[in-house]
mmCIF file of C-alpha atoms and ligand atoms in Angstrom:
data_model
loop_
_atom_site.group_PDB
_atom_site.id
_atom_site.type_symbol
_atom_site.label_atom_id
_atom_site.label_comp_id
_atom_site.label_asym_id
_atom_site.label_seq_id
_atom_site.Cartn_x
_atom_site.Cartn_y
_atom_site.Cartn_z
ATOM 1 C CA UNK A 10 34.256 118.525 178.375
ATOM 2 C CA UNK A 11 30.720 118.640 176.991
ATOM 3 C CA UNK A 12 31.912 120.468 173.870
ATOM 4 C CA UNK A 13 34.673 117.934 173.354
ATOM 5 C CA UNK A 14 32.215 115.056 173.637
ATOM 6 C CA UNK A 15 29.975 116.652 171.013
ATOM 7 C CA UNK A 16 32.879 116.699 168.572
ATOM 8 C CA UNK A 17 33.058 112.923 168.443
ATOM 9 C CA UNK A 18 30.633 111.399 165.963
ATOM 10 C CA UNK A 19 32.262 108.050 165.210
ATOM 11 C CA UNK A 20 32.966 105.252 167.671
ATOM 12 C CA UNK A 21 36.298 105.543 169.449
ATOM 13 C CA UNK A 22 38.059 102.486 170.888
ATOM 14 C CA UNK A 23 40.747 103.006 173.521
ATOM 15 C CA UNK A 24 43.077 100.299 174.802
ATOM 16 C CA UNK A 25 43.942 101.035 178.454
ATOM 17 C CA UNK A 26 46.977 99.614 180.259
ATOM 18 C CA UNK A 27 47.628 99.883 184.009
ATOM 19 C CA UNK A 28 50.679 98.491 185.841
ATOM 20 C CA UNK A 29 51.463 101.156 188.444
ATOM 21 C CA UNK A 30 51.552 98.813 191.434
ATOM 22 C CA UNK A 31 50.876 95.083 191.688
ATOM 23 C CA UNK A 32 47.977 94.470 189.293
ATOM 24 C CA UNK A 33 48.558 93.922 185.577
ATOM 25 C CA UNK A 34 45.491 95.356 183.847
ATOM 26 C CA UNK A 35 44.289 95.925 180.293
ATOM 27 C CA UNK A 36 40.920 96.985 178.962
ATOM 28 C CA UNK A 37 39.137 98.099 175.831
ATOM 29 C CA UNK A 38 36.567 100.863 176.303
ATOM 30 C CA UNK A 39 34.297 102.258 173.572
ATOM 31 C CA UNK A 40 33.401 105.955 173.567
ATOM 32 C CA UNK A 41 34.720 106.450 177.105
ATOM 33 C CA UNK A 42 31.915 104.526 178.780
ATOM 34 C CA UNK A 43 31.184 101.130 177.192
ATOM 35 C CA UNK A 44 33.437 98.516 178.803
ATOM 36 C CA UNK A 45 34.207 95.867 176.180
ATOM 37 C CA UNK A 46 36.789 94.054 178.308
ATOM 38 C CA UNK A 47 38.419 94.459 181.710
ATOM 39 C CA UNK A 48 41.294 92.089 182.520
ATOM 40 C CA UNK A 49 43.020 92.245 185.911
ATOM 41 C CA UNK A 50 45.828 89.845 186.743
ATOM 42 C CA UNK A 51 46.312 90.120 190.502
ATOM 43 C CA UNK A 52 49.646 89.468 192.206
ATOM 44 C CA UNK A 53 48.137 89.044 195.694
ATOM 45 C CA UNK A 54 49.381 85.450 195.901
ATOM 46 C CA UNK A 55 52.967 86.598 195.367
ATOM 47 C CA UNK A 56 52.956 89.459 197.889
ATOM 48 C CA UNK A 57 50.742 87.828 200.534
ATOM 49 C CA UNK A 58 53.591 86.207 202.436
ATOM 50 C CA UNK A 59 55.378 89.567 202.758
ATOM 51 C CA UNK A 60 52.237 91.421 203.937
ATOM 52 C CA UNK A 61 52.776 94.121 201.295
ATOM 53 C CA UNK A 62 53.919 94.732 197.732
ATOM 54 C CA UNK A 63 57.576 93.861 196.999
ATOM 55 C CA UNK A 64 58.475 96.208 194.092
ATOM 56 C CA UNK A 65 61.068 93.954 192.451
ATOM 57 C CA UNK A 66 58.717 90.956 192.422
ATOM 58 C CA UNK A 67 55.891 93.137 191.116
ATOM 59 C CA UNK A 68 57.805 94.376 188.066
ATOM 60 C CA UNK A 69 59.068 90.883 187.221
ATOM 61 C CA UNK A 70 55.540 89.470 187.293
ATOM 62 C CA UNK A 71 54.243 92.355 185.137
ATOM 63 C CA UNK A 72 56.866 91.441 182.507
ATOM 64 C CA UNK A 73 55.718 87.808 182.548
ATOM 65 C CA UNK A 74 52.040 88.513 182.031
ATOM 66 C CA UNK A 75 51.677 91.878 180.258
ATOM 67 C CA UNK A 76 51.401 90.432 176.737
ATOM 68 C CA UNK A 77 48.928 87.782 177.843
ATOM 69 C CA UNK A 78 46.773 90.353 179.645
ATOM 70 C CA UNK A 79 46.729 92.784 176.690
ATOM 71 C CA UNK A 80 45.935 90.004 174.202
ATOM 72 C CA UNK A 81 43.133 88.739 176.403
ATOM 73 C CA UNK A 82 41.665 92.250 176.714
ATOM 74 C CA UNK A 83 41.667 92.605 172.934
ATOM 75 C CA UNK A 84 40.261 89.130 172.345
ATOM 76 C CA UNK A 85 37.435 89.474 174.861
ATOM 77 C CA UNK A 86 36.502 92.898 173.509
ATOM 78 C CA UNK A 87 36.110 91.510 170.018
ATOM 79 C CA UNK A 88 38.023 94.546 168.769
ATOM 80 C CA UNK A 89 41.029 93.909 166.590
ATOM 81 C CA UNK A 90 44.163 95.949 167.382
ATOM 82 C CA UNK A 91 43.787 97.553 163.935
ATOM 83 C CA UNK A 92 40.538 99.145 165.102
ATOM 84 C CA UNK A 93 42.015 100.658 168.303
ATOM 85 C CA UNK A 94 42.202 104.457 168.005
ATOM 86 C CA UNK A 95 44.724 105.105 170.806
ATOM 87 C CA UNK A 96 46.568 103.395 173.636
ATOM 88 C CA UNK A 97 46.303 104.962 177.079
ATOM 89 C CA UNK A 98 48.683 103.980 179.874
ATOM 90 C CA UNK A 99 49.444 105.000 183.466
ATOM 91 C CA UNK A 100 52.895 106.614 183.670
ATOM 92 C CA UNK A 101 52.646 108.237 187.158
ATOM 93 C CA UNK A 102 52.652 107.960 190.156
ATOM 94 C CA UNK A 103 53.616 104.409 191.053
ATOM 95 C CA UNK A 104 56.455 101.920 191.364
ATOM 96 C CA UNK A 105 59.028 102.786 188.710
ATOM 97 C CA UNK A 106 59.778 99.199 187.660
ATOM 98 C CA UNK A 107 56.069 98.401 187.427
ATOM 99 C CA UNK A 108 55.197 101.564 185.474
ATOM 100 C CA UNK A 109 58.001 100.887 182.983
ATOM 101 C CA UNK A 110 56.450 97.569 181.947
ATOM 102 C CA UNK A 111 53.052 99.045 181.054
ATOM 103 C CA UNK A 112 54.535 102.123 179.417
ATOM 104 C CA UNK A 113 56.986 99.992 177.410
ATOM 105 C CA UNK A 114 54.146 97.829 176.099
ATOM 106 C CA UNK A 115 52.019 100.892 175.271
ATOM 107 C CA UNK A 116 54.897 102.533 173.379
ATOM 108 C CA UNK A 117 55.478 99.358 171.365
ATOM 109 C CA UNK A 118 51.800 99.232 170.349
ATOM 110 C CA UNK A 119 51.679 102.949 169.581
ATOM 111 C CA UNK A 120 54.804 102.734 167.411
ATOM 112 C CA UNK A 121 53.985 99.511 165.575
ATOM 113 C CA UNK A 122 50.338 100.411 164.895
ATOM 114 C CA UNK A 123 51.005 104.116 164.396
ATOM 115 C CA UNK A 124 48.285 105.150 166.832
ATOM 116 C CA UNK A 125 48.442 107.925 169.455
ATOM 117 C CA UNK A 126 49.925 107.263 172.880
ATOM 118 C CA UNK A 127 48.288 108.892 175.901
ATOM 119 C CA UNK A 128 50.162 108.732 179.224
ATOM 120 C CA UNK A 129 47.892 109.401 182.188
ATOM 121 C CA UNK A 130 48.028 110.058 185.903
ATOM 122 C CA UNK A 131 46.827 107.098 187.989
ATOM 123 C CA UNK A 132 45.064 109.328 190.554
ATOM 124 C CA UNK A 133 43.197 111.247 187.897
ATOM 125 C CA UNK A 134 42.210 107.913 186.364
ATOM 126 C CA UNK A 135 40.700 106.865 189.720
ATOM 127 C CA UNK A 136 38.475 109.964 189.564
ATOM 128 C CA UNK A 137 37.434 108.946 186.043
ATOM 129 C CA UNK A 138 36.223 105.576 187.347
ATOM 130 C CA UNK A 139 33.168 107.596 188.424
ATOM 131 C CA UNK A 140 32.882 109.667 185.268
ATOM 132 C CA UNK A 141 32.779 106.495 183.176
ATOM 133 C CA UNK A 142 29.213 105.664 184.179
ATOM 134 C CA UNK A 143 28.200 109.287 184.841
ATOM 135 C CA UNK A 144 29.570 111.148 181.819
ATOM 136 C CA UNK A 145 27.192 114.040 182.437
ATOM 137 C CA UNK A 146 28.771 115.018 185.764
ATOM 138 C CA UNK A 147 29.539 118.725 185.718
ATOM 139 C CA UNK A 148 32.747 120.161 187.147
ATOM 140 C CA UNK A 149 32.336 121.556 190.676
ATOM 141 C CA UNK A 150 32.780 118.665 193.099
ATOM 142 C CA UNK A 151 34.978 117.205 195.812
ATOM 143 C CA UNK A 152 36.947 114.068 194.926
ATOM 144 C CA UNK A 153 38.268 111.682 197.561
ATOM 145 C CA UNK A 154 40.860 109.092 196.532
ATOM 146 C CA UNK A 155 41.494 106.431 199.151
ATOM 147 C CA UNK A 156 43.820 103.594 198.223
ATOM 148 C CA UNK A 157 46.876 101.697 199.385
ATOM 149 C CA UNK A 158 49.127 104.588 198.416
ATOM 150 C CA UNK A 159 46.917 107.663 198.721
ATOM 151 C CA UNK A 160 44.316 109.370 200.861
ATOM 152 C CA UNK A 161 43.740 112.713 199.212
ATOM 153 C CA UNK A 162 40.985 115.247 198.752
ATOM 154 C CA UNK A 163 40.570 117.313 195.590
ATOM 155 C CA UNK A 164 38.456 120.246 194.596
ATOM 156 C CA UNK A 165 37.475 120.064 190.924
ATOM 157 C CA UNK A 166 36.149 123.410 189.709
ATOM 158 C CA UNK A 167 33.572 124.100 187.009
ATOM 159 C CA UNK A 168 36.343 124.182 184.358
ATOM 160 C CA UNK A 169 37.627 120.796 185.524
ATOM 161 C CA UNK A 170 40.779 122.231 187.079
ATOM 162 C CA UNK A 171 41.794 119.763 189.800
ATOM 163 C CA UNK A 172 43.380 121.129 192.969
ATOM 164 C CA UNK A 173 44.594 118.972 195.839
ATOM 165 C CA UNK A 174 43.196 120.369 199.085
ATOM 166 C CA UNK A 175 44.445 117.664 201.443
ATOM 167 C CA UNK A 176 46.516 114.505 201.672
ATOM 168 C CA UNK A 177 47.746 112.053 204.271
ATOM 169 C CA UNK A 178 50.730 113.253 206.246
ATOM 170 C CA UNK A 179 51.822 109.665 206.956
ATOM 171 C CA UNK A 180 50.084 106.352 206.121
ATOM 172 C CA UNK A 181 47.339 106.103 203.503
ATOM 173 C CA UNK A 182 44.039 104.591 204.677
ATOM 174 C CA UNK A 183 44.588 101.351 202.710
ATOM 175 C CA UNK A 184 48.133 101.134 204.056
ATOM 176 C CA UNK A 185 46.771 101.357 207.622
ATOM 177 C CA UNK A 186 44.298 98.550 206.867
ATOM 178 C CA UNK A 187 47.072 96.402 205.383
ATOM 179 C CA UNK A 188 49.522 97.057 208.236
ATOM 180 C CA UNK A 189 46.977 96.306 210.959
ATOM 181 C CA UNK A 190 45.869 93.126 209.202
ATOM 182 C CA UNK A 191 49.503 92.056 209.014
ATOM 183 C CA UNK A 192 50.053 92.895 212.708
ATOM 184 C CA UNK A 193 46.997 90.839 213.679
ATOM 185 C CA UNK A 194 48.036 87.989 211.354
ATOM 186 C CA UNK A 195 44.819 88.247 209.335
ATOM 187 C CA UNK A 196 46.230 88.118 205.790
ATOM 188 C CA UNK A 197 46.775 90.356 202.770
ATOM 189 C CA UNK A 198 45.407 92.622 201.427
ATOM 190 C CA UNK A 199 44.047 93.719 204.783
ATOM 191 C CA UNK A 200 41.201 96.017 203.683
ATOM 192 C CA UNK A 201 38.727 93.396 202.438
ATOM 193 C CA UNK A 202 39.538 91.076 205.392
ATOM 194 C CA UNK A 203 38.978 93.773 208.049
ATOM 195 C CA UNK A 204 35.850 94.890 206.167
ATOM 196 C CA UNK A 205 34.434 91.343 206.306
ATOM 197 C CA UNK A 206 35.354 90.733 209.976
ATOM 198 C CA UNK A 207 33.950 94.113 211.030
ATOM 199 C CA UNK A 208 30.477 93.077 209.946
ATOM 200 C CA UNK A 209 30.455 90.583 212.835
ATOM 201 C CA UNK A 210 31.884 93.001 215.409
ATOM 202 C CA UNK A 211 30.895 95.900 217.668
ATOM 203 C CA UNK A 212 32.313 99.207 216.375
ATOM 204 C CA UNK A 213 31.952 100.704 219.876
ATOM 205 C CA UNK A 214 34.090 98.007 221.522
ATOM 206 C CA UNK A 215 37.131 100.319 221.712
ATOM 207 C CA UNK A 216 37.081 104.064 221.397
ATOM 208 C CA UNK A 217 40.064 104.588 219.096
ATOM 209 C CA UNK A 218 41.281 108.099 218.256
ATOM 210 C CA UNK A 219 39.980 109.757 215.080
ATOM 211 C CA UNK A 220 43.173 111.455 213.941
ATOM 212 C CA UNK A 221 42.891 115.033 212.645
ATOM 213 C CA UNK A 222 39.096 114.887 212.497
ATOM 214 C CA UNK A 223 38.913 118.479 213.792
ATOM 215 C CA UNK A 224 42.257 119.710 212.468
ATOM 216 C CA UNK A 225 40.638 122.525 210.500
ATOM 217 C CA UNK A 226 42.448 121.485 207.309
ATOM 218 C CA UNK A 227 41.774 118.634 204.880
ATOM 219 C CA UNK A 228 44.806 116.489 205.636
ATOM 220 C CA UNK A 229 44.647 112.981 207.049
ATOM 221 C CA UNK A 230 46.850 110.903 209.341
ATOM 222 C CA UNK A 231 46.369 107.192 210.017
ATOM 223 C CA UNK A 232 49.705 106.225 211.530
ATOM 224 C CA UNK A 233 48.694 107.270 215.090
ATOM 225 C CA UNK A 234 45.553 105.144 214.872
ATOM 226 C CA UNK A 235 47.678 102.149 213.918
ATOM 227 C CA UNK A 236 50.058 102.845 216.834
ATOM 228 C CA UNK A 237 47.129 103.228 219.200
ATOM 229 C CA UNK A 238 45.765 99.787 218.239
ATOM 230 C CA UNK A 239 49.186 98.185 218.629
ATOM 231 C CA UNK A 240 49.728 99.877 222.021
ATOM 232 C CA UNK A 241 46.273 98.945 223.358
ATOM 233 C CA UNK A 242 46.546 95.305 222.268
ATOM 234 C CA UNK A 243 50.052 94.912 223.713
ATOM 235 C CA UNK A 244 48.801 96.275 227.055
ATOM 236 C CA UNK A 245 45.713 94.090 227.116
ATOM 237 C CA UNK A 246 46.136 90.700 225.454
ATOM 238 C CA UNK A 247 42.486 89.735 225.693
ATOM 239 C CA UNK A 248 41.696 92.312 222.988
ATOM 240 C CA UNK A 249 43.340 90.034 220.429
ATOM 241 C CA UNK A 250 41.605 86.865 221.604
ATOM 242 C CA UNK A 251 39.944 85.250 218.572
ATOM 243 C CA UNK A 252 36.405 86.082 219.722
ATOM 244 C CA UNK A 253 37.311 89.802 220.078
ATOM 245 C CA UNK A 254 39.001 90.268 216.687
ATOM 246 C CA UNK A 255 35.794 91.250 214.822
ATOM 247 C CA UNK A 256 35.032 93.998 217.367
ATOM 248 C CA UNK A 257 38.656 95.162 217.362
ATOM 249 C CA UNK A 258 38.500 95.349 213.556
ATOM 250 C CA UNK A 259 35.131 97.118 213.590
ATOM 251 C CA UNK A 260 36.369 99.749 216.090
ATOM 252 C CA UNK A 261 39.504 100.392 214.031
ATOM 253 C CA UNK A 262 37.423 100.666 210.868
ATOM 254 C CA UNK A 263 34.950 103.034 212.535
ATOM 255 C CA UNK A 264 37.717 105.575 213.198
ATOM 256 C CA UNK A 265 38.903 105.480 209.575
ATOM 257 C CA UNK A 266 35.382 105.720 208.153
ATOM 258 C CA UNK A 267 34.362 108.562 210.500
ATOM 259 C CA UNK A 268 37.438 110.623 209.636
ATOM 260 C CA UNK A 269 37.133 110.064 205.864
ATOM 261 C CA UNK A 270 33.398 110.795 205.679
ATOM 262 C CA UNK A 271 33.353 113.794 208.015
ATOM 263 C CA UNK A 272 36.334 115.565 206.472
ATOM 264 C CA UNK A 273 35.085 114.988 202.932
ATOM 265 C CA UNK A 274 31.663 116.393 203.767
ATOM 266 C CA UNK A 275 33.284 119.378 205.511
ATOM 267 C CA UNK A 276 35.276 119.982 202.318
ATOM 268 C CA UNK A 277 32.069 119.974 200.249
ATOM 269 C CA UNK A 278 30.563 122.526 202.605
ATOM 270 C CA UNK A 279 33.689 124.741 202.610
ATOM 271 C CA UNK A 280 33.914 124.728 198.790
ATOM 272 C CA UNK A 281 30.165 125.113 198.381
ATOM 273 C CA UNK A 282 29.606 122.035 196.209
ATOM 274 C CA UNK A 283 26.817 119.472 196.238
ATOM 275 C CA UNK A 284 28.599 116.533 194.594
ATOM 276 C CA UNK A 285 31.212 114.182 196.059
ATOM 277 C CA UNK A 286 33.054 111.493 194.048
ATOM 278 C CA UNK A 287 34.957 108.785 195.901
ATOM 279 C CA UNK A 288 37.323 106.236 194.365
ATOM 280 C CA UNK A 289 40.309 103.961 195.030
ATOM 281 C CA UNK A 290 40.573 100.530 196.635
ATOM 282 C CA UNK A 291 39.266 101.652 200.050
ATOM 283 C CA UNK A 292 36.122 103.019 198.343
ATOM 284 C CA UNK A 293 35.188 99.309 198.070
ATOM 285 C CA UNK A 294 34.766 99.284 201.859
ATOM 286 C CA UNK A 295 31.186 98.419 202.740
ATOM 287 C CA UNK A 296 31.015 100.613 205.860
ATOM 288 C CA UNK A 297 32.575 103.587 204.073
ATOM 289 C CA UNK A 298 30.029 103.289 201.258
ATOM 290 C CA UNK A 299 27.146 102.938 203.710
ATOM 291 C CA UNK A 300 28.249 105.937 205.812
ATOM 292 C CA UNK A 301 28.862 108.150 202.782
ATOM 293 C CA UNK A 302 25.394 107.315 201.470
ATOM 294 C CA UNK A 303 23.803 108.070 204.852
ATOM 295 C CA UNK A 304 25.713 111.262 205.671
ATOM 296 C CA UNK A 305 25.413 112.662 202.150
ATOM 297 C CA UNK A 306 21.655 112.090 202.218
ATOM 298 C CA UNK A 307 21.473 113.948 205.548
ATOM 299 C CA UNK A 308 23.531 116.819 204.123
ATOM 300 C CA UNK A 309 21.687 116.972 200.813
ATOM 301 C CA UNK A 310 24.807 116.021 198.860
ATOM 302 C CA UNK A 311 24.935 113.673 195.880
ATOM 303 C CA UNK A 312 27.536 110.936 196.277
ATOM 304 C CA UNK A 313 29.135 109.046 193.376
ATOM 305 C CA UNK A 314 30.790 105.699 194.183
ATOM 306 C CA UNK A 315 32.119 103.348 191.487
ATOM 307 C CA UNK A 316 30.969 99.712 191.373
ATOM 308 C CA UNK A 317 33.314 97.461 193.359
ATOM 309 C CA UNK A 318 35.226 96.200 190.297
ATOM 310 C CA UNK A 319 36.182 99.775 189.377
ATOM 311 C CA UNK A 320 37.364 100.790 192.887
ATOM 312 C CA UNK A 321 40.494 98.652 192.836
ATOM 313 C CA UNK A 322 43.206 99.317 190.251
ATOM 314 C CA UNK A 323 41.975 98.621 186.725
ATOM 315 C CA UNK A 324 42.633 99.699 183.147
ATOM 316 C CA UNK A 325 39.030 100.726 182.414
ATOM 317 C CA UNK A 326 39.548 104.025 184.247
ATOM 318 C CA UNK A 327 42.819 104.534 182.335
ATOM 319 C CA UNK A 328 41.046 103.983 179.011
ATOM 320 C CA UNK A 329 38.205 106.306 180.062
ATOM 321 C CA UNK A 330 40.594 109.164 180.893
ATOM 322 C CA UNK A 331 42.527 108.339 177.711
ATOM 323 C CA UNK A 332 39.330 108.777 175.704
ATOM 324 C CA UNK A 333 38.862 112.389 176.862
ATOM 325 C CA UNK A 334 42.522 113.132 176.201
ATOM 326 C CA UNK A 335 42.091 111.587 172.731
ATOM 327 C CA UNK A 336 39.131 113.864 171.982
ATOM 328 C CA UNK A 337 41.215 116.854 173.067
ATOM 329 C CA UNK A 338 44.053 115.672 170.800
ATOM 330 C CA UNK A 339 46.518 115.730 173.695
ATOM 331 C CA UNK A 340 48.970 112.939 172.940
ATOM 332 C CA UNK A 341 52.411 111.967 174.214
ATOM 333 C CA UNK A 342 55.474 111.051 172.213
ATOM 334 C CA UNK A 343 57.552 107.910 172.552
ATOM 335 C CA UNK A 344 60.016 109.738 174.828
ATOM 336 C CA UNK A 345 57.450 110.005 177.608
ATOM 337 C CA UNK A 346 58.906 108.958 180.976
ATOM 338 C CA UNK A 347 57.576 107.345 184.180
ATOM 339 C CA UNK A 348 57.442 109.071 187.591
ATOM 340 C CA UNK A 349 57.183 107.538 191.051
ATOM 341 C CA UNK A 350 55.610 110.717 192.440
ATOM 342 C CA UNK A 351 53.333 113.163 190.771
ATOM 343 C CA UNK A 352 50.695 115.733 191.559
ATOM 344 C CA UNK A 353 47.352 115.088 189.991
HETATM 345 O O1 LIG B 425 43.402 101.424 194.483
HETATM 346 P P1 LIG B 425 44.092 100.156 194.896
HETATM 347 O O2 LIG B 425 43.671 98.868 194.219
HETATM 348 O O3 LIG B 425 45.627 100.251 194.705
HETATM 349 C C1 LIG B 425 46.354 101.417 194.977
HETATM 350 O O4 LIG B 425 46.420 102.300 194.080
HETATM 351 O O5 LIG B 425 46.865 101.483 196.123
HETATM 352 O O6 LIG B 425 43.893 100.020 196.482
HETATM 353 C C2 LIG B 425 44.391 98.932 197.216
HETATM 354 C C3 LIG B 425 44.082 99.165 198.684
HETATM 355 C C4 LIG B 425 44.688 98.133 199.619
HETATM 356 O O7 LIG B 425 45.339 98.818 200.678
HETATM 357 C C5 LIG B 425 43.490 97.341 200.119
HETATM 358 O O8 LIG B 425 43.662 96.812 201.434
HETATM 359 C C6 LIG B 425 42.408 98.390 200.083
HETATM 360 O O9 LIG B 425 42.648 99.120 198.890
HETATM 361 N N1 LIG B 425 41.064 97.801 200.026
HETATM 362 C C7 LIG B 425 40.132 97.961 200.987
HETATM 363 C C8 LIG B 425 39.007 97.185 200.605
HETATM 364 N N2 LIG B 425 39.298 96.590 199.405
HETATM 365 C C9 LIG B 425 40.551 96.993 199.062
HETATM 366 N N3 LIG B 425 40.176 98.672 202.125
HETATM 367 C C10 LIG B 425 39.088 98.624 202.925
HETATM 368 N N4 LIG B 425 37.983 97.897 202.641
HETATM 369 C C11 LIG B 425 37.898 97.174 201.495
HETATM 370 N N5 LIG B 425 36.800 96.447 201.237
HETATM 371 ZN ZN1 LIG B 426 45.067 102.913 192.637
#
């Protein structure tokens, strides 16, 4: 990557587009690290009453706002479309209907302006949310992606080959947060709400299981934790009394944070690396950030965590990854498809 970066002498402007789930995002990034605009149109209001993303509603809303969001990203950046060097868009993994909207818009821009199209992997883009502000990171690290759809660990070797070393066997961490918040009637999305409530609660109130913490592999499982909370609260109604909710939330969160931090640090030790990069919506969690900072310090590991606005889905990370693909000259043609599932 260093050699590729050297090659670029003139300023490169990438337009990023991200519509893989329920946020319509566009961004203009200069030289892979200078954020000129970052527009995110959230659909939380639409999906809130269902307690989760409704795919059909998501794609319809993307269609309504995609042009507005892209125009706003260009306007705020002060960069005319004629100056954009390439358009980078998420084409996998994600909701098919949602992905199609972003990819359709990117193809139209690529064709009409005769600029390269770069179709990128959403998970890889999450990793690049860290590289954006730390472009000198060397290969040879563990990456943890924790979001509403994924909880996966990756080993990235010194040549930047990315290998998945673990994933969730059932619910993703963010999904568990969202489902428990819905069960407790707290609202949507559940992660930020449980995070906020937990600050007022006792994490030792209930000793919830820490699924697969000692499983010997790098997989995760959060469905049993969710079931355990539901079972315990059905058996003992006082646990869900209003005054106990913060402690219930803090105990639930403690299990998730302990499992994520301990297994990630074990992975760093097993693969003999001293850098860990975390990303995805759940990386915005205040307790997770605090515990990673503490445990990594104790273990002499350097931890990279994106600023909050780059943890959640955004098009900045898509433009950043697109920039490196642009420098490599790896473009896609207008036939490029979308995929609901995809390895990194
Ligand atoms: O990366 P993201 O925006 O979208 C996906 O690719 O899934 O992640 C969204 C997920 C949701 O499940 C949301 O509840 C969770 O990230 N999340 C959090 C926090 N902020 C967002 N989870 C825990 N604590 C937070 N502060
Ligand atoms: Zn995401």
